[in-house]
CSV table of C-alpha atoms and ligand atoms in Angstrom, one decimal:
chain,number,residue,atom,x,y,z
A,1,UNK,CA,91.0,-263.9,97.1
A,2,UNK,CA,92.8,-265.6,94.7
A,3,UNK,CA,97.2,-266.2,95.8
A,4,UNK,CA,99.0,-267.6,93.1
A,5,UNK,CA,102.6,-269.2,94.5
A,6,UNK,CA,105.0,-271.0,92.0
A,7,UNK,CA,106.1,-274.4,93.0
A,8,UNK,CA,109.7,-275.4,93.0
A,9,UNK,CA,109.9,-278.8,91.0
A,10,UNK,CA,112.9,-278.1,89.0
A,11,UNK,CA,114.1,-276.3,86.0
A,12,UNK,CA,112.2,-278.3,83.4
A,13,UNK,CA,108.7,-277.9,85.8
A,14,UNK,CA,109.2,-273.9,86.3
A,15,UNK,CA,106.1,-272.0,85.8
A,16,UNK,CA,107.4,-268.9,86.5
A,17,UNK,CA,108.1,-267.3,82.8
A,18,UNK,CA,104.1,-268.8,82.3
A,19,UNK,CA,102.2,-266.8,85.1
A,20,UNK,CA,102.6,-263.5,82.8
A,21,UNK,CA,101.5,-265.4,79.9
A,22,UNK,CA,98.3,-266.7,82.3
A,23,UNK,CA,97.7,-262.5,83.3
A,24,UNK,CA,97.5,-261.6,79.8
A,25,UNK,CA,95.1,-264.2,78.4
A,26,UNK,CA,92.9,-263.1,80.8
A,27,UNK,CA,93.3,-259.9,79.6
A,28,UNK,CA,92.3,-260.4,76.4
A,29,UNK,CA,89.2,-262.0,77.0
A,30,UNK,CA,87.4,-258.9,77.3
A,31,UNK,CA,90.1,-256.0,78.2
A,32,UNK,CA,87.1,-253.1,78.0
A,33,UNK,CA,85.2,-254.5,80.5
A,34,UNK,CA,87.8,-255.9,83.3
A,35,UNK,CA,91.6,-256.3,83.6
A,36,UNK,CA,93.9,-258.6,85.8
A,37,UNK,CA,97.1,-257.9,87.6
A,38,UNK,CA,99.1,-259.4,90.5
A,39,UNK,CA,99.6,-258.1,93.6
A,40,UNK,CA,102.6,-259.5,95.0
A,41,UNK,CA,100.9,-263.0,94.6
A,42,UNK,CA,97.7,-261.6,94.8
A,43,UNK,CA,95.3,-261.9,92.1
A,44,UNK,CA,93.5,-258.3,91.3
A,45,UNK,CA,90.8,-257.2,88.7
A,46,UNK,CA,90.3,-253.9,87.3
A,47,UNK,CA,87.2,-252.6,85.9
A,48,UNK,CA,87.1,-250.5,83.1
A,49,UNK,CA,83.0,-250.7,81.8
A,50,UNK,CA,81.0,-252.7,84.1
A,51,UNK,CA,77.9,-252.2,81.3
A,52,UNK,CA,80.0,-254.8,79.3
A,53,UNK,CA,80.9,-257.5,81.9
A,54,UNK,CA,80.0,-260.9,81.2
A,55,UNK,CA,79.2,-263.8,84.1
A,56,UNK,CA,82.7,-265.2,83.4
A,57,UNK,CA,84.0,-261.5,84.7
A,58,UNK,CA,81.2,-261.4,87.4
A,59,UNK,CA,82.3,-265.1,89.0
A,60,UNK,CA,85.7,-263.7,88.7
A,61,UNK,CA,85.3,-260.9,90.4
A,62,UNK,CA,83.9,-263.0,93.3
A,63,UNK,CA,86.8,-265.3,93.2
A,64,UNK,CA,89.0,-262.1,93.6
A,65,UNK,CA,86.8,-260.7,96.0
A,66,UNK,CA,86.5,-257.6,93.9
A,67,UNK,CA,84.1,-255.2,95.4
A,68,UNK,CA,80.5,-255.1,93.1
A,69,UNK,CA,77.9,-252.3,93.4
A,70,UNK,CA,79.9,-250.6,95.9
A,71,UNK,CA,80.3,-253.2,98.0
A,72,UNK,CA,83.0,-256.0,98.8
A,73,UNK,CA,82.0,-259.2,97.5
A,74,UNK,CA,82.1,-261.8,99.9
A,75,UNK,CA,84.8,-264.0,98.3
A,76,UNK,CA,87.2,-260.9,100.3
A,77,UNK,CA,88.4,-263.2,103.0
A,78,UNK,CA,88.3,-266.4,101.2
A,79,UNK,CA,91.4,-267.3,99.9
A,80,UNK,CA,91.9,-269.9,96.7
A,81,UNK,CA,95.6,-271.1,96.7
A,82,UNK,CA,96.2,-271.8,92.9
A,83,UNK,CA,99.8,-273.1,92.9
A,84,UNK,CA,101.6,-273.4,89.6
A,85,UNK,CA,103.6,-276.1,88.3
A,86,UNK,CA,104.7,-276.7,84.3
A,87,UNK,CA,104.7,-279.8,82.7
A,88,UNK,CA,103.8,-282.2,84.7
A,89,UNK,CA,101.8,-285.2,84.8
A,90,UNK,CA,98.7,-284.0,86.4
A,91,UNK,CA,95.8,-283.2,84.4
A,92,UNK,CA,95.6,-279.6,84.1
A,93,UNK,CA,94.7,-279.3,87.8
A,94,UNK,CA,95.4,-281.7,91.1
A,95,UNK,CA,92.8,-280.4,93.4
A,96,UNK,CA,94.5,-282.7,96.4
A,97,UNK,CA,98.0,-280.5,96.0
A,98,UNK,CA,96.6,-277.3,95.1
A,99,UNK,CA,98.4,-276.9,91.7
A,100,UNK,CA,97.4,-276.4,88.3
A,101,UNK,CA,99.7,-276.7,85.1
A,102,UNK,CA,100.0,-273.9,83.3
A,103,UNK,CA,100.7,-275.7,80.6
A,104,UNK,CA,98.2,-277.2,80.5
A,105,UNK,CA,95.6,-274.4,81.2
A,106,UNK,CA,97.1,-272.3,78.2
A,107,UNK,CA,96.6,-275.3,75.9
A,108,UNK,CA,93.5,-274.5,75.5
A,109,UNK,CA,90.5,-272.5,73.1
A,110,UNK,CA,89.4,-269.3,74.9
A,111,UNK,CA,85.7,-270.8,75.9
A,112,UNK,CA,87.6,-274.2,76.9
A,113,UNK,CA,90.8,-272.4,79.4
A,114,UNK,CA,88.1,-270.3,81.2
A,115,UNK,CA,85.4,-273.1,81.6
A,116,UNK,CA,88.6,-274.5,83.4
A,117,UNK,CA,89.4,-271.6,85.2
A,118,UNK,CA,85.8,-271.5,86.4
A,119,UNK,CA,85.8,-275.5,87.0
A,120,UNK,CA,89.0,-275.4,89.2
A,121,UNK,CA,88.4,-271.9,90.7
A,122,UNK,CA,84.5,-273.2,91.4
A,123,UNK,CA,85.9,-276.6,93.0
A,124,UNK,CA,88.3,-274.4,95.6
A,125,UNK,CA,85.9,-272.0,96.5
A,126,UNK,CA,83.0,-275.0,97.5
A,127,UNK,CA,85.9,-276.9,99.3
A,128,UNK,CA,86.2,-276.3,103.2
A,129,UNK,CA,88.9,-274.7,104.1
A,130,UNK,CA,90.8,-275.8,100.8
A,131,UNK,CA,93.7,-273.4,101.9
A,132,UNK,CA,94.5,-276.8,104.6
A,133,UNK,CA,92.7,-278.9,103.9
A,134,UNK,CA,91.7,-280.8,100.6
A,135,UNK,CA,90.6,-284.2,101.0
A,136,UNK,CA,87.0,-283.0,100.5
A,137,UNK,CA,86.1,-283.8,96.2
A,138,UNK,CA,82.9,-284.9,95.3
A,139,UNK,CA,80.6,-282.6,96.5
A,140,UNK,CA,83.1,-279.3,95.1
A,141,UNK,CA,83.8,-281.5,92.0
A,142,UNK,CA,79.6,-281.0,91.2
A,143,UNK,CA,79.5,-278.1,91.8
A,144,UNK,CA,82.5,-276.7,89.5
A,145,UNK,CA,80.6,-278.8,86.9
A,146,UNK,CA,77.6,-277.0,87.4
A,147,UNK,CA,79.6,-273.3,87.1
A,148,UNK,CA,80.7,-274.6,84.3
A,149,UNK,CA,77.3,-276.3,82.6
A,150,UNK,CA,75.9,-272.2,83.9
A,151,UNK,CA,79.2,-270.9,81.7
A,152,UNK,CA,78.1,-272.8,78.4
A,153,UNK,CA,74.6,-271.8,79.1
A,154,UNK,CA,75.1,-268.6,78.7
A,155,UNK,CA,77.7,-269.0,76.1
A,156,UNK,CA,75.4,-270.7,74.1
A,157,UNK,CA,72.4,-268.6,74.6
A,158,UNK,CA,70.0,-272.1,76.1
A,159,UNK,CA,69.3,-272.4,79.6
A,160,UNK,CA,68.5,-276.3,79.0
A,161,UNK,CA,71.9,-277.0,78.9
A,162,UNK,CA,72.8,-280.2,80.8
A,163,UNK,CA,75.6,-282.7,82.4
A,164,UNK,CA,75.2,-285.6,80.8
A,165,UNK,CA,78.6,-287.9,82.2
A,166,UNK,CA,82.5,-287.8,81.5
A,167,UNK,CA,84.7,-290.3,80.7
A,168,UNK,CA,87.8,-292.1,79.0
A,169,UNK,CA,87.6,-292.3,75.3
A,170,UNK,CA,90.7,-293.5,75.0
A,171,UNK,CA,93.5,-294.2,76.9
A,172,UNK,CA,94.9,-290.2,76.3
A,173,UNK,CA,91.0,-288.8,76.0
A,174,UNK,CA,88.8,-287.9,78.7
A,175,UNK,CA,85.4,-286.4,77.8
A,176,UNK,CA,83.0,-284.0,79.8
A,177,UNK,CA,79.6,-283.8,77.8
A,178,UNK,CA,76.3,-282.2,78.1
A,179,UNK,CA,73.5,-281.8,75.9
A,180,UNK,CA,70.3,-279.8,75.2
A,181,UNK,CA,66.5,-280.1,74.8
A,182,UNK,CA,67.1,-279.4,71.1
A,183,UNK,CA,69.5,-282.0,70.7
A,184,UNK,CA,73.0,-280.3,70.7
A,185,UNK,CA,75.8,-282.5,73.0
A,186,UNK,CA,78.5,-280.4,74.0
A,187,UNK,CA,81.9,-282.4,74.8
A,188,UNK,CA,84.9,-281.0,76.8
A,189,UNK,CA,87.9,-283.2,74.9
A,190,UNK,CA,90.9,-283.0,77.1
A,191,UNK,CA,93.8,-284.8,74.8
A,192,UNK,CA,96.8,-285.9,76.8
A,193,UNK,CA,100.1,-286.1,74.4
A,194,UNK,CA,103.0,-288.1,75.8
A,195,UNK,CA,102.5,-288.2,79.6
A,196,UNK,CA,102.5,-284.7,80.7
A,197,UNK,CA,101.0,-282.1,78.4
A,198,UNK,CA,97.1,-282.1,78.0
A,199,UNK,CA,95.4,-279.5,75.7
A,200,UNK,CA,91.5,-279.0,75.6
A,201,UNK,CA,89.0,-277.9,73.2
A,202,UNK,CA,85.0,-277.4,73.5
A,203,UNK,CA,83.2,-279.0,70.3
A,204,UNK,CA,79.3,-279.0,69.6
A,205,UNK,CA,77.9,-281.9,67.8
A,206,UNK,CA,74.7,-281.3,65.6
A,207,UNK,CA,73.4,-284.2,63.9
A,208,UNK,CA,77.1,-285.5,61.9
A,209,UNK,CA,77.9,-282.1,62.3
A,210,UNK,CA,80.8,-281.6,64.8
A,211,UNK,CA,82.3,-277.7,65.5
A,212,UNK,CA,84.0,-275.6,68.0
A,213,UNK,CA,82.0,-274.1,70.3
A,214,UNK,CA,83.8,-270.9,68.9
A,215,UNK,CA,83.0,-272.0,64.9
A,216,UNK,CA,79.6,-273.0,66.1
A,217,UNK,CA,78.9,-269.5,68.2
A,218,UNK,CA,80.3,-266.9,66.1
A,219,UNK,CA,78.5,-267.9,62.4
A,220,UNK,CA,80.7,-265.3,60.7
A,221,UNK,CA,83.5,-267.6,61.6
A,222,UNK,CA,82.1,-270.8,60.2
A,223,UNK,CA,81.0,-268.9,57.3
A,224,UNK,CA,84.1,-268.7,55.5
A,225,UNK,CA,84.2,-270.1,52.0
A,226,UNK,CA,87.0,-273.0,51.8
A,227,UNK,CA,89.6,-271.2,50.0
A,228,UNK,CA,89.0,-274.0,47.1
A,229,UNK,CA,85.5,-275.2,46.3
A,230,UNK,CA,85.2,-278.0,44.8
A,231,UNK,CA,83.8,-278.6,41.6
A,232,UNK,CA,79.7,-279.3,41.8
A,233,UNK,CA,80.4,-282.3,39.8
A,234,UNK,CA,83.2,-283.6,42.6
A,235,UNK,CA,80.2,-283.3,45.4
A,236,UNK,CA,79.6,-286.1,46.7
B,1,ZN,ZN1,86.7,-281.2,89.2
């Protein structure tokens, strides 16, 4: 079960006018399949086509607690507190106070805002009783990486997929990267501007070659023509 509270820091820090805009990006993601709406400050799914569900609906739906083949998923009784805030300096998510900045979340490609929906959603659900306590990190922090390294498997179609290490690029970049057997290295770029807005973006790097995930997945999207050539003769 997923509640979703707004947290009072202020005017400038009010997430409230952003949780609609949070509701329907999820809704867009794949709107034949499943839906989303609150509850009070309850998190619900509808499903309109199970046949068309993809495993980011299916882990969602076990967040939620939404009941599968007839029967309640066991995430029913297990509540993940996602509390928002706006605008802070926290980076997207401050597992230790239970918020994430919506912001910061919406900043974001599709593939990269739900491999950090997954990632935060993940790293609740593995946490002990995260709804009082969450001092508990490491151990949830692997596994969201690992829902997430399962997310860009499938995304990408190539099970050998794997974490490779994350880190500071520069002082307002922090990477998360994996790579394949075939020699594709996935980063998850997380650019801070000033101190308290951070957007994200999922690139795959082959050979010099570096892409979206989304220019690099969908080929009818990478394969359109600059709107001015060059010249052959200005080719370098
Ligand atoms: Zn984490």
């Amino acid at each position: 079960m997923i509640r979703i509270t707004v947290v009072n820091r202020g005017p400038r820090h009010d997430a409230a006018p952003l949780v609609p805009q949070l509701i329907d990006r999820l809704n867009h993601l794949n709107p034949r399949a499943i839906t989303y709406r609150l509850a009070g400050d309850i998190l619900r799914c509808d499903v309109h086509n199970a046949a068309l569900l993809q495993e980011f609906d299916r882990d969602m739906m076990r967040y939620i607690g939404a009941r599968q083949g007839g029967v309640d998923a066991p995430g029913g009784d297990h509540e993940i507190p996602i509390r928002v805030v706006a605008r802070t300096r926290e980076f997207v998510d401050a597992h230790a106070l239970g918020t994430v900045d919506l912001v910061d979340l919406l900043d974001a490609s599709d593939f990269s805002f739900c491999s950090n929906v997954l990632h935060i959603l993940e790293e609740r659900w593995q946490t002990p009783d995260y709804q009082r306590r969450r001092v508990v990190f490491n151990r949830p922090h692997r596994e969201a990486i690992n829902q997430e390294v399962e997310y860009l498997r499938g995304v990408l179609g190539d099970p050998t997929l794997r974490f490779i290490g994350e880190y500071d690029r520069a002082s307002s970049v922090y990477v998360v990267a994996f790579q394949t057997d075939g020699g594709l290295r996935v980063e998850h770029v997380f650019t801070t501007r000033g101190d308290v807005a951070t957007e994200s973006e999922l690139y795959v790097i082959q050979g010099r070659q570096r892409r979206t995930l989304r220019e690099f997945v969908l080929p009818r999207a990478a394969a359109v023509p600059p709107a001015a050539a060059p010249p052959p003769a200005a080719a370098r």
